Amino acid sequence: MRGIGIIIPFIVTLYILNVALEFVTNALRPVIDLLQWLGVISFVKSAGFIQLLIELEMYPVVIDFFTELVAVLVLFGVIIVVGSVGRNHYGEQVISFVDLAISSIPGLGTVYKSFRRMGDVMLDQEAENFQEIKLVQLLGDDVYVIGFETAQSPTTVEETTGHDEMVTMFIPLAPNPVTGGFLTHVPRDQVYDVDMTIEEGVRSILTSGVATGDNSQQKTELAMGDLEKITDIDNLQDAIARDEDEAQNRNGDETESDSKRS
């Protein structure tokens, strides 16, 4: 399990880089066509070394390699330039204008703003994305779940529901709060303070409550044997069979007792 947790981020990162490189490579195709039209590529081919590569049938491989190399350099160059421009006042104005222009496009603007917001959250190191961890009264009077307060609920939500004060809560699902959870608007009187840090709350969710409270101070781990027992279908089937046998035995004993009484 730990190996999967280490490998997956690398795989996702490599996949994103591969997509970005393919995009830049395809974007460079018109430049290559322009160089060919201007005769630059023909001039390069006339060189002795290039002619040797053509004779050895290695020219396409070398061209593909240099294309990928140029794509990498262009990608990093664009990232550095955009980052440098975004640090000064005029650059911020240009970026704001581009944001406004793209955001005004129907359909595309919604997608762009979502990813833009995600990027702002990732880069804003001082921002507290999850302001506080709370207990939220849900599913019953005596049932409480861990939730993260993210913001004050919009006024329209409060007016529609008739509550004076509501908060926006993210209710995560264990054991993977990243891909599972609920965005809720909860009345303030149903939200309770709890003496728990955000780190402790996340740890509790990731371990399905195993590392909670005092246990979170220790290095609590599930052994691989325990995980195998949990996910072993044979053990589950054996348990079901035992329950069925016990139920049949109880029914047989009750029938025998009734026969003796009669």
PDB file of C-alpha atoms in Angstrom:
ATOM      1  CA  MET A   1       0.000   0.000   0.000  1.00  0.00           C
ATOM      2  CA  ARG A   2       2.796   2.387   0.875  1.00  0.00           C
ATOM      3  CA  GLY A   3       4.524   1.632  -2.431  1.00  0.00           C
ATOM      4  CA  ILE A   4       1.345   2.494  -4.323  1.00  0.00           C
ATOM      5  CA  GLY A   5       1.087   5.783  -2.432  1.00  0.00           C
ATOM      6  CA  ILE A   6       4.659   6.654  -3.434  1.00  0.00           C
ATOM      7  CA  ILE A   7       4.422   5.576  -7.082  1.00  0.00           C
ATOM      8  CA  ILE A   8       1.045   7.118  -7.988  1.00  0.00           C
ATOM      9  CA  PRO A   9       2.176  10.787  -7.604  1.00  0.00           C
ATOM     10  CA  PHE A  10       5.133  10.091  -9.921  1.00  0.00           C
ATOM     11  CA  ILE A  11       2.891   8.415 -12.498  1.00  0.00           C
ATOM     12  CA  VAL A  12       0.416  11.302 -12.443  1.00  0.00           C
ATOM     13  CA  THR A  13       3.253  13.837 -12.728  1.00  0.00           C
ATOM     14  CA  LEU A  14       4.824  12.006 -15.674  1.00  0.00           C
ATOM     15  CA  TYR A  15       1.444  11.725 -17.377  1.00  0.00           C
ATOM     16  CA  ILE A  16       0.818  15.465 -17.056  1.00  0.00           C
ATOM     17  CA  LEU A  17       4.310  16.239 -18.375  1.00  0.00           C
ATOM     18  CA  ASN A  18       3.767  13.863 -21.289  1.00  0.00           C
ATOM     19  CA  VAL A  19       0.493  15.577 -22.200  1.00  0.00           C
ATOM     20  CA  ALA A  20       2.164  18.991 -21.958  1.00  0.00           C
ATOM     21  CA  LEU A  21       5.081  17.871 -24.144  1.00  0.00           C
ATOM     22  CA  GLU A  22       2.758  16.447 -26.782  1.00  0.00           C
ATOM     23  CA  PHE A  23       0.859  19.730 -26.818  1.00  0.00           C
ATOM     24  CA  VAL A  24       4.048  21.775 -27.238  1.00  0.00           C
ATOM     25  CA  THR A  25       5.387  19.362 -29.869  1.00  0.00           C
ATOM     26  CA  ASN A  26       2.210  19.646 -31.920  1.00  0.00           C
ATOM     27  CA  ALA A  27       2.336  23.417 -31.515  1.00  0.00           C
ATOM     28  CA  LEU A  28       5.865  23.410 -32.973  1.00  0.00           C
ATOM     29  CA  ARG A  29       4.791  21.613 -36.146  1.00  0.00           C
ATOM     30  CA  PRO A  30       3.840  24.877 -37.932  1.00  0.00           C
ATOM     31  CA  VAL A  31       7.261  26.291 -37.027  1.00  0.00           C
ATOM     32  CA  ILE A  32       8.962  23.268 -38.569  1.00  0.00           C
ATOM     33  CA  ASP A  33       6.814  23.605 -41.686  1.00  0.00           C
ATOM     34  CA  LEU A  34       7.776  27.278 -41.891  1.00  0.00           C
ATOM     35  CA  LEU A  35      11.483  26.435 -41.618  1.00  0.00           C
ATOM     36  CA  GLN A  36      11.056  23.856 -44.344  1.00  0.00           C
ATOM     37  CA  TRP A  37       9.289  26.391 -46.568  1.00  0.00           C
ATOM     38  CA  LEU A  38      12.109  28.887 -45.988  1.00  0.00           C
ATOM     39  CA  GLY A  39      14.669  26.276 -47.002  1.00  0.00           C
ATOM     40  CA  VAL A  40      16.362  26.085 -43.612  1.00  0.00           C
ATOM     41  CA  ILE A  41      15.794  22.355 -43.247  1.00  0.00           C
ATOM     42  CA  SER A  42      17.087  21.697 -46.774  1.00  0.00           C
ATOM     43  CA  PHE A  43      20.223  23.677 -45.930  1.00  0.00           C
ATOM     44  CA  VAL A  44      20.738  21.640 -42.764  1.00  0.00           C
ATOM     45  CA  LYS A  45      20.224  18.385 -44.669  1.00  0.00           C
ATOM     46  CA  SER A  46      22.981  19.369 -47.051  1.00  0.00           C
ATOM     47  CA  ALA A  47      25.535  19.166 -44.241  1.00  0.00           C
ATOM     48  CA  GLY A  48      27.788  16.127 -44.304  1.00  0.00           C
ATOM     49  CA  PHE A  49      26.799  14.858 -40.855  1.00  0.00           C
ATOM     50  CA  ILE A  50      23.082  15.082 -41.627  1.00  0.00           C
ATOM     51  CA  GLN A  51      23.676  13.294 -44.931  1.00  0.00           C
ATOM     52  CA  LEU A  52      25.406  10.505 -43.031  1.00  0.00           C
ATOM     53  CA  LEU A  53      22.435  10.170 -40.670  1.00  0.00           C
ATOM     54  CA  ILE A  54      20.102   9.940 -43.652  1.00  0.00           C
ATOM     55  CA  GLU A  55      22.198   7.177 -45.189  1.00  0.00           C
ATOM     56  CA  LEU A  56      22.203   5.289 -41.871  1.00  0.00           C
ATOM     57  CA  GLU A  57      18.402   5.741 -41.639  1.00  0.00           C
ATOM     58  CA  MET A  58      18.828   7.464 -38.281  1.00  0.00           C
ATOM     59  CA  TYR A  59      17.696  10.886 -39.416  1.00  0.00           C
ATOM     60  CA  PRO A  60      13.991  10.485 -38.374  1.00  0.00           C
ATOM     61  CA  VAL A  61      15.039   9.255 -34.927  1.00  0.00           C
ATOM     62  CA  VAL A  62      17.390  12.192 -34.423  1.00  0.00           C
ATOM     63  CA  ILE A  63      14.770  14.656 -35.653  1.00  0.00           C
ATOM     64  CA  ASP A  64      12.189  13.255 -33.236  1.00  0.00           C
ATOM     65  CA  PHE A  65      14.709  13.465 -30.395  1.00  0.00           C
ATOM     66  CA  PHE A  66      15.585  17.083 -31.132  1.00  0.00           C
ATOM     67  CA  THR A  67      11.903  17.937 -31.519  1.00  0.00           C
ATOM     68  CA  GLU A  68      11.198  16.533 -28.060  1.00  0.00           C
ATOM     69  CA  LEU A  69      14.242  18.357 -26.674  1.00  0.00           C
ATOM     70  CA  VAL A  70      13.115  21.658 -28.172  1.00  0.00           C
ATOM     71  CA  ALA A  71       9.606  21.036 -26.810  1.00  0.00           C
ATOM     72  CA  VAL A  72      11.021  20.548 -23.305  1.00  0.00           C
ATOM     73  CA  LEU A  73      13.091  23.735 -23.560  1.00  0.00           C
ATOM     74  CA  VAL A  74      10.132  25.701 -24.916  1.00  0.00           C
ATOM     75  CA  LEU A  75       7.849  24.380 -22.164  1.00  0.00           C
ATOM     76  CA  PHE A  76      10.253  25.343 -19.388  1.00  0.00           C
ATOM     77  CA  GLY A  77      10.929  28.661 -21.084  1.00  0.00           C
ATOM     78  CA  VAL A  78       7.221  29.486 -21.228  1.00  0.00           C
ATOM     79  CA  ILE A  79       6.801  28.523 -17.565  1.00  0.00           C
ATOM     80  CA  ILE A  80       9.720  30.732 -16.513  1.00  0.00           C
ATOM     81  CA  VAL A  81       8.580  33.686 -18.632  1.00  0.00           C
ATOM     82  CA  VAL A  82       4.963  33.493 -17.438  1.00  0.00           C
ATOM     83  CA  GLY A  83       6.121  33.177 -13.829  1.00  0.00           C
ATOM     84  CA  SER A  84       8.408  36.192 -14.181  1.00  0.00           C
ATOM     85  CA  VAL A  85       5.723  38.271 -15.876  1.00  0.00           C
ATOM     86  CA  GLY A  86       3.176  37.348 -13.215  1.00  0.00           C
ATOM     87  CA  ARG A  87       5.375  38.763 -10.449  1.00  0.00           C
ATOM     88  CA  ASN A  88       5.253  42.403 -11.555  1.00  0.00           C
ATOM     89  CA  HIS A  89       2.347  44.827 -11.606  1.00  0.00           C
ATOM     90  CA  TYR A  90       1.962  45.075 -15.384  1.00  0.00           C
ATOM     91  CA  GLY A  91       2.186  41.321 -15.737  1.00  0.00           C
ATOM     92  CA  GLU A  92      -0.636  40.875 -13.241  1.00  0.00           C
ATOM     93  CA  GLN A  93      -2.778  43.246 -15.288  1.00  0.00           C
ATOM     94  CA  VAL A  94      -2.078  41.253 -18.464  1.00  0.00           C
ATOM     95  CA  ILE A  95      -2.922  37.975 -16.722  1.00  0.00           C
ATOM     96  CA  SER A  96      -6.099  39.489 -15.298  1.00  0.00           C
ATOM     97  CA  PHE A  97      -7.122  40.630 -18.780  1.00  0.00           C
ATOM     98  CA  VAL A  98      -6.489  37.136 -20.194  1.00  0.00           C
ATOM     99  CA  ASP A  99      -8.461  35.597 -17.309  1.00  0.00           C
ATOM    100  CA  LEU A 100     -11.372  37.921 -17.980  1.00  0.00           C
ATOM    101  CA  ALA A 101     -11.304  37.219 -21.720  1.00  0.00           C
ATOM    102  CA  ILE A 102     -11.253  33.431 -21.333  1.00  0.00           C
ATOM    103  CA  SER A 103     -13.761  33.429 -18.456  1.00  0.00           C
ATOM    104  CA  SER A 104     -16.282  35.295 -20.609  1.00  0.00           C
ATOM    105  CA  ILE A 105     -16.383  32.460 -23.172  1.00  0.00           C
ATOM    106  CA  PRO A 106     -19.500  30.321 -22.537  1.00  0.00           C
ATOM    107  CA  GLY A 107     -18.692  26.774 -21.490  1.00  0.00           C
ATOM    108  CA  LEU A 108     -14.930  27.146 -21.743  1.00  0.00           C
ATOM    109  CA  GLY A 109     -14.944  29.923 -19.145  1.00  0.00           C
ATOM    110  CA  THR A 110     -16.489  27.675 -16.498  1.00  0.00           C
ATOM    111  CA  VAL A 111     -13.836  25.008 -16.979  1.00  0.00           C
ATOM    112  CA  TYR A 112     -11.044  27.586 -17.051  1.00  0.00           C
ATOM    113  CA  LYS A 113     -12.183  29.293 -13.853  1.00  0.00           C
ATOM    114  CA  SER A 114     -12.363  25.964 -12.037  1.00  0.00           C
ATOM    115  CA  PHE A 115      -8.783  25.052 -12.944  1.00  0.00           C
ATOM    116  CA  ARG A 116      -7.664  28.616 -12.312  1.00  0.00           C
ATOM    117  CA  ARG A 117      -9.107  28.451  -8.813  1.00  0.00           C
ATOM    118  CA  MET A 118      -7.396  25.109  -8.245  1.00  0.00           C
ATOM    119  CA  GLY A 119      -4.083  26.617  -9.301  1.00  0.00           C
ATOM    120  CA  ASP A 120      -4.545  29.604  -6.983  1.00  0.00           C
ATOM    121  CA  VAL A 121      -5.252  27.278  -4.056  1.00  0.00           C
ATOM    122  CA  MET A 122      -2.155  25.195  -4.808  1.00  0.00           C
ATOM    123  CA  LEU A 123       0.103  28.260  -5.062  1.00  0.00           C
ATOM    124  CA  ASP A 124      -1.338  30.221  -2.139  1.00  0.00           C
ATOM    125  CA  GLN A 125       0.788  28.779   0.661  1.00  0.00           C
ATOM    126  CA  GLU A 126      -0.513  31.253   3.227  1.00  0.00           C
ATOM    127  CA  ALA A 127      -4.168  30.501   2.554  1.00  0.00           C
ATOM    128  CA  GLU A 128      -6.018  28.211   4.924  1.00  0.00           C
ATOM    129  CA  ASN A 129      -8.089  26.187   2.509  1.00  0.00           C
ATOM    130  CA  PHE A 130      -9.650  24.323   5.402  1.00  0.00           C
ATOM    131  CA  GLN A 131     -10.173  26.988   8.044  1.00  0.00           C
ATOM    132  CA  GLU A 132     -11.137  24.728  10.951  1.00  0.00           C
ATOM    133  CA  ILE A 133     -12.164  21.191  11.692  1.00  0.00           C
ATOM    134  CA  LYS A 134     -15.628  20.776  13.192  1.00  0.00           C
ATOM    135  CA  LEU A 135     -18.149  18.186  14.265  1.00  0.00           C
ATOM    136  CA  VAL A 136     -21.342  18.391  12.248  1.00  0.00           C
ATOM    137  CA  GLN A 137     -24.653  16.970  13.434  1.00  0.00           C
ATOM    138  CA  LEU A 138     -25.914  14.827  10.571  1.00  0.00           C
ATOM    139  CA  LEU A 139     -27.934  11.655  10.022  1.00  0.00           C
ATOM    140  CA  GLY A 140     -29.581  11.900  13.435  1.00  0.00           C
ATOM    141  CA  ASP A 141     -29.697  13.713  16.765  1.00  0.00           C
ATOM    142  CA  ASP A 142     -26.768  11.796  18.266  1.00  0.00           C
ATOM    143  CA  VAL A 143     -24.682  11.240  15.138  1.00  0.00           C
ATOM    144  CA  TYR A 144     -21.764  13.560  14.422  1.00  0.00           C
ATOM    145  CA  VAL A 145     -19.310  13.533  11.533  1.00  0.00           C
ATOM    146  CA  ILE A 146     -15.985  15.256  10.993  1.00  0.00           C
ATOM    147  CA  GLY A 147     -16.137  18.183   8.612  1.00  0.00           C
ATOM    148  CA  PHE A 148     -13.916  21.010   7.420  1.00  0.00           C
ATOM    149  CA  GLU A 149     -15.207  24.559   7.507  1.00  0.00           C
ATOM    150  CA  THR A 150     -14.262  26.206   4.229  1.00  0.00           C
ATOM    151  CA  ALA A 151     -16.190  29.483   4.130  1.00  0.00           C
ATOM    152  CA  GLN A 152     -19.276  31.402   5.154  1.00  0.00           C
ATOM    153  CA  SER A 153     -22.324  30.259   3.210  1.00  0.00           C
ATOM    154  CA  PRO A 154     -23.585  32.651   0.513  1.00  0.00           C
ATOM    155  CA  THR A 155     -26.339  35.034   1.551  1.00  0.00           C
ATOM    156  CA  THR A 156     -28.684  33.549  -1.045  1.00  0.00           C
ATOM    157  CA  VAL A 157     -28.400  30.138   0.633  1.00  0.00           C
ATOM    158  CA  GLU A 158     -29.215  31.619   4.038  1.00  0.00           C
ATOM    159  CA  GLU A 159     -32.181  33.554   2.668  1.00  0.00           C
ATOM    160  CA  THR A 160     -33.540  30.532   0.799  1.00  0.00           C
ATOM    161  CA  THR A 161     -33.322  28.209   3.798  1.00  0.00           C
ATOM    162  CA  GLY A 162     -34.485  30.791   6.331  1.00  0.00           C
ATOM    163  CA  HIS A 163     -31.418  30.467   8.582  1.00  0.00           C
ATOM    164  CA  ASP A 164     -29.668  33.529   9.937  1.00  0.00           C
ATOM    165  CA  GLU A 165     -26.158  32.089   9.848  1.00  0.00           C
ATOM    166  CA  MET A 166     -24.824  29.132   7.889  1.00  0.00           C
ATOM    167  CA  VAL A 167     -21.343  27.848   7.112  1.00  0.00           C
ATOM    168  CA  THR A 168     -19.994  25.929   4.141  1.00  0.00           C
ATOM    169  CA  MET A 169     -18.677  22.549   5.246  1.00  0.00           C
ATOM    170  CA  PHE A 170     -16.812  19.877   3.335  1.00  0.00           C
ATOM    171  CA  ILE A 171     -17.777  16.458   4.683  1.00  0.00           C
ATOM    172  CA  PRO A 172     -15.073  13.977   3.600  1.00  0.00           C
ATOM    173  CA  LEU A 173     -15.598  10.274   3.038  1.00  0.00           C
ATOM    174  CA  ALA A 174     -13.160   7.802   4.588  1.00  0.00           C
ATOM    175  CA  PRO A 175     -10.667   6.539   3.724  1.00  0.00           C
ATOM    176  CA  ASN A 176     -10.118   8.741   0.643  1.00  0.00           C
ATOM    177  CA  PRO A 177     -11.261  12.320   1.256  1.00  0.00           C
ATOM    178  CA  VAL A 178      -9.645  13.535  -1.972  1.00  0.00           C
ATOM    179  CA  THR A 179     -12.045  11.812  -4.349  1.00  0.00           C
ATOM    180  CA  GLY A 180     -15.071  11.489  -2.095  1.00  0.00           C
ATOM    181  CA  GLY A 181     -17.035  13.965  -0.014  1.00  0.00           C
ATOM    182  CA  PHE A 182     -20.010  16.290   0.216  1.00  0.00           C
ATOM    183  CA  LEU A 183     -20.178  20.067  -0.044  1.00  0.00           C
ATOM    184  CA  THR A 184     -22.826  21.134   2.455  1.00  0.00           C
ATOM    185  CA  HIS A 185     -24.302  24.325   3.887  1.00  0.00           C
ATOM    186  CA  VAL A 186     -25.057  23.753   7.565  1.00  0.00           C
ATOM    187  CA  PRO A 187     -26.718  26.022  10.157  1.00  0.00           C
ATOM    188  CA  ARG A 188     -24.197  27.356  12.639  1.00  0.00           C
ATOM    189  CA  ASP A 189     -26.041  25.820  15.600  1.00  0.00           C
ATOM    190  CA  GLN A 190     -25.465  22.328  14.150  1.00  0.00           C
ATOM    191  CA  VAL A 191     -21.702  22.808  13.969  1.00  0.00           C
ATOM    192  CA  TYR A 192     -19.605  22.116  17.071  1.00  0.00           C
ATOM    193  CA  ASP A 193     -16.030  23.011  17.947  1.00  0.00           C
ATOM    194  CA  VAL A 194     -13.703  20.074  18.594  1.00  0.00           C
ATOM    195  CA  ASP A 195     -10.216  20.027  20.106  1.00  0.00           C
ATOM    196  CA  MET A 196      -8.543  18.509  17.054  1.00  0.00           C
ATOM    197  CA  THR A 197      -6.092  19.897  14.547  1.00  0.00           C
ATOM    198  CA  ILE A 198      -6.681  19.644  10.806  1.00  0.00           C
ATOM    199  CA  GLU A 199      -3.762  17.221  10.552  1.00  0.00           C
ATOM    200  CA  GLU A 200      -5.309  14.967  13.201  1.00  0.00           C
ATOM    201  CA  GLY A 201      -8.651  15.112  11.426  1.00  0.00           C
ATOM    202  CA  VAL A 202      -7.140  14.163   8.077  1.00  0.00           C
ATOM    203  CA  ARG A 203      -5.199  11.317   9.705  1.00  0.00           C
ATOM    204  CA  SER A 204      -8.365  10.045  11.348  1.00  0.00           C
ATOM    205  CA  ILE A 205     -10.203  10.045   8.015  1.00  0.00           C
ATOM    206  CA  LEU A 206      -7.383   8.379   6.090  1.00  0.00           C
ATOM    207  CA  THR A 207      -7.181   5.569   8.661  1.00  0.00           C
ATOM    208  CA  SER A 208     -10.982   5.223   9.029  1.00  0.00           C
ATOM    209  CA  GLY A 209     -10.761   6.236  12.675  1.00  0.00           C
ATOM    210  CA  VAL A 210      -7.876   3.933  13.630  1.00  0.00           C
ATOM    211  CA  ALA A 211      -5.498   6.838  14.297  1.00  0.00           C
ATOM    212  CA  THR A 212      -7.776   9.045  16.367  1.00  0.00           C
ATOM    213  CA  GLY A 213      -7.157  10.822  19.643  1.00  0.00           C
ATOM    214  CA  ASP A 214      -4.406   9.282  21.732  1.00  0.00           C
ATOM    215  CA  ASN A 215      -3.743   6.677  19.065  1.00  0.00           C
ATOM    216  CA  SER A 216      -2.756   9.409  16.622  1.00  0.00           C
ATOM    217  CA  GLN A 217       0.296  10.181  18.743  1.00  0.00           C
ATOM    218  CA  GLN A 218       1.604   6.693  18.105  1.00  0.00           C
ATOM    219  CA  LYS A 219       2.743   5.200  14.842  1.00  0.00           C
ATOM    220  CA  THR A 220      -0.463   3.338  14.087  1.00  0.00           C
ATOM    221  CA  GLU A 221      -0.419   1.124  11.033  1.00  0.00           C
ATOM    222  CA  LEU A 222      -2.523  -1.725   9.705  1.00  0.00           C
ATOM    223  CA  ALA A 223      -0.477  -4.826   9.144  1.00  0.00           C
ATOM    224  CA  MET A 224      -0.605  -6.337   5.678  1.00  0.00           C
ATOM    225  CA  GLY A 225      -2.036  -9.515   7.188  1.00  0.00           C
ATOM    226  CA  ASP A 226      -4.924  -7.535   8.650  1.00  0.00           C
ATOM    227  CA  LEU A 227      -5.602  -5.933   5.276  1.00  0.00           C
ATOM    228  CA  GLU A 228      -5.589  -9.341   3.624  1.00  0.00           C
ATOM    229  CA  LYS A 229      -8.062 -10.622   6.183  1.00  0.00           C
ATOM    230  CA  ILE A 230     -10.328  -7.660   5.565  1.00  0.00           C
ATOM    231  CA  THR A 231     -10.288  -8.122   1.798  1.00  0.00           C
ATOM    232  CA  ASP A 232     -10.149 -11.952   1.732  1.00  0.00           C
ATOM    233  CA  ILE A 233     -13.353 -13.147   0.110  1.00  0.00           C
ATOM    234  CA  ASP A 234     -12.771 -16.697   1.399  1.00  0.00           C
ATOM    235  CA  ASN A 235     -12.856 -15.496   4.991  1.00  0.00           C
ATOM    236  CA  LEU A 236     -16.020 -13.559   4.246  1.00  0.00           C
ATOM    237  CA  GLN A 237     -17.683 -16.607   2.697  1.00  0.00           C
ATOM    238  CA  ASP A 238     -16.623 -18.788   5.647  1.00  0.00           C
ATOM    239  CA  ALA A 239     -18.125 -16.286   8.069  1.00  0.00           C
ATOM    240  CA  ILE A 240     -21.397 -16.237   6.134  1.00  0.00           C
ATOM    241  CA  ALA A 241     -21.483 -20.059   6.056  1.00  0.00           C
ATOM    242  CA  ARG A 242     -20.906 -20.232   9.822  1.00  0.00           C
ATOM    243  CA  ASP A 243     -23.729 -17.776  10.422  1.00  0.00           C
ATOM    244  CA  GLU A 244     -26.058 -19.822   8.215  1.00  0.00           C
ATOM    245  CA  ASP A 245     -25.137 -23.064  10.025  1.00  0.00           C
ATOM    246  CA  GLU A 246     -25.733 -21.456  13.407  1.00  0.00           C
ATOM    247  CA  ALA A 247     -29.094 -20.137  12.235  1.00  0.00           C
ATOM    248  CA  GLN A 248     -30.122 -23.592  10.971  1.00  0.00           C
ATOM    249  CA  ASN A 249     -29.036 -25.220  14.230  1.00  0.00           C
ATOM    250  CA  ARG A 250     -31.062 -22.715  16.232  1.00  0.00           C
ATOM    251  CA  ASN A 251     -34.107 -23.329  14.052  1.00  0.00           C
ATOM    252  CA  GLY A 252     -33.665 -27.101  14.445  1.00  0.00           C
ATOM    253  CA  ASP A 253     -33.420 -26.834  18.227  1.00  0.00           C
ATOM    254  CA  GLU A 254     -36.528 -24.674  18.378  1.00  0.00           C
ATOM    255  CA  THR A 255     -38.467 -27.157  16.185  1.00  0.00           C
ATOM    256  CA  GLU A 256     -37.376 -30.082  18.361  1.00  0.00           C
ATOM    257  CA  SER A 257     -38.389 -28.231  21.522  1.00  0.00           C
ATOM    258  CA  ASP A 258     -41.814 -27.460  20.064  1.00  0.00           C
ATOM    259  CA  SER A 259     -42.293 -31.136  19.123  1.00  0.00           C
ATOM    260  CA  LYS A 260     -41.490 -32.290  22.632  1.00  0.00           C
ATOM    261  CA  ARG A 261     -43.951 -29.821  24.136  1.00  0.00           C
ATOM    262  CA  SER A 262     -46.734 -30.995  21.833  1.00  0.00           C
TER     263      SER A 262
END
